[in-house]
Short mmCIF file of C-alpha atoms in Angstrom, two decimals:
data_model
loop_
_atom_site.label_atom_id
_atom_site.label_comp_id
_atom_site.label_asym_id
_atom_site.label_seq_id
_atom_site.Cartn_x
_atom_site.Cartn_y
_atom_site.Cartn_z
CA MET A 7 -87.73 101.77 -30.26
CA ILE A 8 -84.44 103.41 -29.21
CA LYS A 9 -82.62 101.41 -31.84
CA PHE A 10 -85.09 102.49 -34.50
CA LEU A 11 -84.66 106.22 -33.58
CA ILE A 12 -80.89 105.87 -33.75
CA VAL A 13 -81.06 104.11 -37.08
CA ALA A 14 -83.39 106.86 -38.41
CA ALA A 15 -81.04 109.59 -37.09
CA SER A 16 -78.07 107.81 -38.67
CA LEU A 17 -79.83 107.65 -42.02
CA VAL A 18 -80.52 111.41 -41.90
CA VAL A 19 -76.83 112.10 -41.11
CA ILE A 20 -75.78 109.90 -44.04
CA ALA A 21 -78.30 111.58 -46.35
CA VAL A 22 -77.03 115.09 -45.72
CA ALA A 23 -73.32 114.18 -45.25
CA ASN A 24 -72.28 114.15 -48.92
CA ARG A 25 -71.03 117.36 -50.51
CA PRO A 26 -71.42 117.20 -54.33
CA LYS A 27 -69.75 120.08 -56.22
CA THR A 28 -72.62 122.55 -56.89
CA LYS A 29 -70.67 125.91 -56.44
CA ASP A 30 -67.80 127.54 -58.30
CA VAL A 31 -64.62 128.73 -56.76
CA ASN A 32 -66.27 132.09 -55.89
CA GLY A 33 -69.05 130.32 -53.93
CA HIS A 34 -71.75 130.98 -56.64
CA ILE A 35 -74.36 128.27 -57.36
CA LEU A 36 -73.65 126.63 -60.70
CA ILE A 37 -76.58 126.89 -63.11
CA ASP A 38 -77.31 123.75 -65.07
CA LEU A 39 -77.43 124.61 -68.81
CA ALA A 40 -80.56 122.34 -69.11
CA ASP A 41 -82.37 124.84 -66.78
CA VAL A 42 -81.78 127.70 -69.15
CA GLY A 43 -84.85 128.70 -71.16
CA THR A 44 -85.31 130.34 -74.52
CA SER A 45 -86.51 133.71 -73.44
CA CYS A 46 -85.27 136.39 -71.14
CA THR A 47 -88.73 137.54 -70.42
CA ASP A 48 -89.47 134.75 -67.99
CA SER A 49 -85.95 133.57 -67.18
CA TYR A 50 -85.41 132.66 -63.55
CA THR A 51 -81.70 131.92 -64.00
CA GLY A 52 -80.71 135.28 -65.52
CA TYR A 53 -79.67 133.44 -68.76
CA ALA A 54 -81.43 132.30 -71.92
CA ILE A 55 -80.77 130.74 -75.33
CA VAL A 56 -81.54 133.60 -77.71
CA ASP A 57 -81.47 132.86 -81.44
CA GLY A 58 -79.31 129.73 -80.75
CA SER A 59 -76.86 131.56 -78.53
CA LEU A 60 -76.37 131.41 -74.75
CA GLU A 61 -76.89 134.91 -73.48
CA ARG A 62 -76.80 136.79 -70.17
CA CYS A 63 -80.19 138.43 -70.00
CA GLU A 64 -79.05 141.67 -68.28
CA ASN A 65 -76.52 142.36 -71.04
CA ILE A 66 -78.45 141.22 -74.16
CA THR A 67 -81.49 143.25 -73.05
CA LEU A 68 -79.51 146.44 -72.66
CA ILE A 69 -77.79 145.86 -76.12
CA GLN A 70 -81.14 145.15 -77.77
CA LYS A 71 -82.37 148.51 -76.39
CA GLY A 72 -79.54 150.36 -78.12
CA GLY A 73 -76.33 149.79 -76.25
CA GLY A 74 -73.13 151.46 -77.44
CA GLU A 75 -70.28 149.96 -79.34
CA GLN A 76 -68.14 149.69 -76.25
CA GLU A 77 -70.79 147.79 -74.35
CA ARG A 78 -71.18 145.39 -77.27
CA LYS A 79 -67.42 144.83 -77.41
CA GLU A 80 -67.08 144.13 -73.70
CA TYR A 81 -70.18 141.83 -73.77
CA GLU A 82 -68.74 139.79 -76.68
CA GLU A 83 -65.50 139.39 -74.69
CA TYR A 84 -67.42 138.36 -71.67
CA LYS A 85 -69.37 135.74 -73.59
CA CYS A 86 -66.20 134.16 -74.95
CA ARG A 87 -64.62 134.16 -71.46
CA VAL A 88 -67.62 133.05 -69.35
CA LEU A 89 -70.39 131.63 -71.57
CA ARG A 90 -68.45 129.58 -74.10
CA SER A 91 -66.42 126.41 -73.73
CA HIS A 92 -64.51 126.90 -76.95
CA GLY A 93 -65.16 130.43 -78.27
CA GLU A 94 -63.09 133.11 -79.92
CA ILE A 95 -63.52 136.73 -81.00
CA ARG A 96 -63.77 137.03 -84.81
CA GLU A 97 -64.63 140.29 -86.45
CA GLY A 98 -65.90 141.68 -83.13
CA LYS A 99 -68.14 138.72 -82.37
CA CYS A 100 -67.78 135.76 -80.08
CA VAL A 101 -68.00 132.64 -82.28
CA CYS A 102 -67.24 128.94 -81.85
CA LYS A 103 -63.73 127.73 -82.65
CA GLY A 104 -63.15 125.15 -85.44
CA SER A 105 -65.37 122.12 -85.08
CA TRP A 106 -67.21 123.34 -82.02
CA LYS A 107 -70.80 124.41 -82.10
CA GLY A 108 -73.96 124.88 -80.07
CA PRO A 109 -75.28 127.75 -77.86
CA ALA A 110 -72.20 127.51 -75.64
CA CYS A 111 -69.75 126.09 -78.12
CA ASN A 112 -69.75 122.94 -76.02
CA ASP A 113 -70.92 120.46 -78.76
CA TYR A 114 -68.38 118.84 -81.10
CA ASP A 115 -69.08 118.52 -84.81
CA ARG A 116 -67.82 114.95 -85.01
CA CYS A 117 -69.80 113.57 -82.06
CA PRO A 118 -73.25 111.95 -82.27
CA SER A 119 -76.33 113.79 -80.99
CA VAL A 120 -76.74 111.40 -78.03
CA ARG A 121 -73.15 112.31 -76.89
CA PRO A 122 -72.64 115.69 -78.51
CA SER A 123 -69.72 117.02 -76.46
CA LEU A 124 -66.14 116.01 -76.05
CA HIS A 125 -63.90 115.32 -72.97
CA ALA A 126 -60.43 114.02 -72.90
CA GLY A 127 -60.67 112.86 -76.57
CA SER A 128 -63.98 110.95 -76.22
CA CYS A 129 -67.55 112.00 -77.00
CA SER A 130 -69.67 112.57 -73.91
CA GLU A 131 -73.10 113.92 -73.02
CA SER A 132 -71.98 117.25 -71.57
CA GLY A 133 -68.16 117.58 -71.75
CA CYS A 134 -67.74 116.53 -68.15
CA ALA A 135 -66.10 113.41 -66.63
CA HIS A 136 -67.80 110.99 -64.23
CA GLU A 137 -71.44 111.87 -65.24
CA GLY A 138 -70.98 115.52 -64.40
CA ILE A 139 -73.32 118.22 -65.82
CA MET A 140 -72.15 121.32 -67.69
CA ALA A 141 -73.21 124.54 -66.00
CA ILE A 142 -72.71 128.32 -65.93
CA GLY A 143 -70.30 129.64 -63.26
CA SER A 144 -69.15 133.12 -62.44
CA LYS A 145 -65.74 132.68 -64.13
CA HIS A 146 -66.44 130.22 -66.91
CA LEU A 147 -68.51 127.18 -67.78
CA GLU A 148 -67.73 124.24 -65.58
CA CYS A 149 -69.32 121.05 -64.34
CA ILE A 150 -71.58 120.16 -61.51
CA CYS A 151 -70.03 117.06 -60.09
CA LYS A 152 -71.38 113.98 -58.25
CA ASP A 153 -70.07 112.92 -54.87
CA GLN A 154 -66.34 112.24 -54.69
CA TRP A 155 -65.38 114.26 -57.80
CA ASP A 156 -64.09 117.82 -58.16
CA GLY A 157 -62.38 120.08 -60.71
CA ARG A 158 -63.69 122.13 -63.56
CA HIS A 159 -64.67 118.95 -65.52
CA CYS A 160 -65.11 116.59 -62.54
CA GLU A 161 -61.78 115.02 -63.51
CA ARG A 162 -60.30 115.16 -59.97
CA GLN A 163 -61.04 112.60 -57.30
CA ALA A 164 -62.15 114.16 -53.99
CA CYS A 165 -63.28 111.54 -51.51
CA TRP A 166 -63.60 114.22 -48.78
CA ARG A 167 -66.84 115.19 -50.58
CA LEU A 168 -68.45 111.98 -49.19
CA THR A 169 -68.53 113.63 -45.76
CA MET A 170 -69.93 116.72 -44.13
CA LYS A 171 -67.69 119.63 -43.25
CA GLY A 172 -65.25 118.82 -40.44
CA GLN A 173 -65.13 115.10 -41.37
CA ASP A 174 -62.63 115.35 -44.14
CA LYS A 175 -60.29 112.77 -42.61
CA ARG A 176 -62.87 109.90 -42.77
CA TYR A 177 -62.07 109.08 -46.43
CA ARG A 178 -59.04 109.21 -48.64
CA ASN A 179 -58.55 108.76 -52.37
CA GLY A 180 -57.98 105.14 -53.28
CA LYS A 181 -57.00 103.34 -56.44
CA ASP A 182 -59.16 103.09 -59.60
CA GLY A 183 -61.39 105.93 -58.58
CA LYS A 184 -62.49 104.34 -55.36
CA CYS A 185 -62.55 105.79 -51.89
CA GLU A 186 -61.18 104.12 -48.81
CA CYS A 187 -61.17 104.80 -45.06
CA GLY A 188 -58.70 107.26 -43.75
CA THR A 189 -55.88 106.26 -41.43
CA HIS A 190 -57.94 106.77 -38.25
CA PHE A 191 -61.25 105.25 -39.39
CA GLU A 192 -62.75 101.89 -40.19
CA ARG A 193 -66.02 99.95 -40.76
CA GLU A 194 -68.86 100.74 -43.16
CA ASN A 195 -69.12 104.42 -44.16
CA CYS A 196 -65.72 104.84 -42.43
CA SER A 197 -67.63 106.17 -39.36
CA VAL A 198 -65.83 104.30 -36.57
CA LEU A 199 -62.68 105.87 -35.04
CA LYS A 200 -59.77 103.54 -34.30
CA SER A 201 -57.12 106.09 -33.38
CA CYS A 202 -56.44 109.83 -32.74
CA GLU A 203 -53.89 112.44 -33.75
CA LYS A 204 -51.78 114.88 -31.67
CA ASN A 205 -51.56 112.37 -28.76
CA GLY A 206 -55.34 112.43 -28.32
CA LYS A 207 -56.94 109.46 -26.48
CA LEU A 208 -59.69 107.20 -27.92
CA GLU A 209 -62.39 106.77 -25.22
CA ASN A 210 -65.61 105.05 -26.04
CA GLY A 211 -65.25 105.63 -29.71
CA VAL A 212 -64.57 109.37 -29.42
CA CYS A 213 -61.21 111.13 -29.47
CA LYS A 214 -60.49 113.11 -26.33
CA CYS A 215 -58.14 115.85 -27.44
CA ASN A 216 -55.46 117.55 -25.46
CA ASP A 217 -55.84 121.29 -24.67
CA GLY A 218 -55.58 123.34 -27.79
CA TYR A 219 -56.72 120.77 -30.31
CA GLY A 220 -60.06 119.66 -31.65
CA GLY A 221 -61.77 117.82 -34.48
CA GLU A 222 -62.83 114.29 -34.97
CA THR A 223 -59.24 112.98 -34.68
CA CYS A 224 -57.81 115.95 -32.85
CA GLU A 225 -56.30 117.04 -36.15
CA ARG A 226 -57.17 120.74 -35.79
CA LYS A 227 -55.35 123.30 -33.73
CA CYS A 228 -57.76 125.60 -31.94
CA PRO A 229 -57.58 129.37 -32.26
CA LEU A 230 -54.84 131.09 -30.28
CA GLY A 231 -55.81 131.36 -26.59
CA GLU A 232 -58.59 128.86 -26.75
CA LEU A 233 -58.24 125.43 -25.05
CA THR A 234 -61.11 123.82 -26.99
CA CYS A 235 -62.60 124.29 -30.45
CA SER A 236 -66.26 125.13 -30.03
CA SER A 237 -67.21 123.85 -33.41
CA CYS A 238 -66.18 120.30 -32.48
CA SER A 239 -69.16 119.61 -30.33
CA ALA A 240 -71.49 118.75 -33.24
CA LEU A 241 -68.93 116.29 -34.69
CA ILE A 242 -68.49 114.66 -31.36
CA SER A 243 -72.22 114.17 -31.06
CA LEU A 244 -72.21 112.44 -34.50
CA SER A 245 -69.34 110.24 -33.42
CA ILE A 246 -71.22 109.25 -30.28
CA LEU A 247 -74.33 108.43 -32.35
CA ALA A 248 -72.26 106.22 -34.67
CA VAL A 249 -70.81 104.34 -31.59
CA LEU A 250 -74.31 103.78 -30.15
CA PHE A 251 -75.54 102.54 -33.52
CA ASN A 252 -72.74 100.06 -33.79
CA LEU A 253 -73.28 98.80 -30.17
CA LEU A 254 -76.90 98.12 -30.79
CA GLN A 255 -76.30 96.11 -33.97
#
């Protein structure tokens, strides 16, 4: 029974550990373009595809009600900057560049309908690498990325995203897009400690840190004047859970 509970708890930890990229650099939740409807009347995202064009409902509604020339000009510039992948201002309007088309200028004219966009010279489903999903951010269009990928178009490997916050040392970027265990970890899921940093001592699978240091491997220096890092306790508990699980296997 105890082993079952530990296994269940471990599975919960693994399930919530991954950190896929779902927010932009400003911390705003990215909005999947597929979730954008065709009307501002019932839009829950704040955006809509109006007459074939991706629009921000707040702005387009004001303009439709008689916004001034300055408001229109600023909004067209905003659209090209934030709501278009490949847009440009032409005669006061934000339009798609060259061979680009679609509501967000994210579809390429020479790509098939099943892979309408383009990334790194090849046709793709959404213009993102590694099965990312094109989305609306606060600064520009960018991709929602699966675990272990980062960057505007999911082009950058980020193995630290396979862990929860505070466990960034467990994985490191490997070759050929694969992740591998960090220097101080081993076994499946890289969850077993084998050494510590900053002269910390490994005791029963947990790093015992010297005064002034904390973290899973003692990698983190505590705030000035504090001997221990209070946020380390949860990570230590998870490490102990991993040790117990391995002992019972």
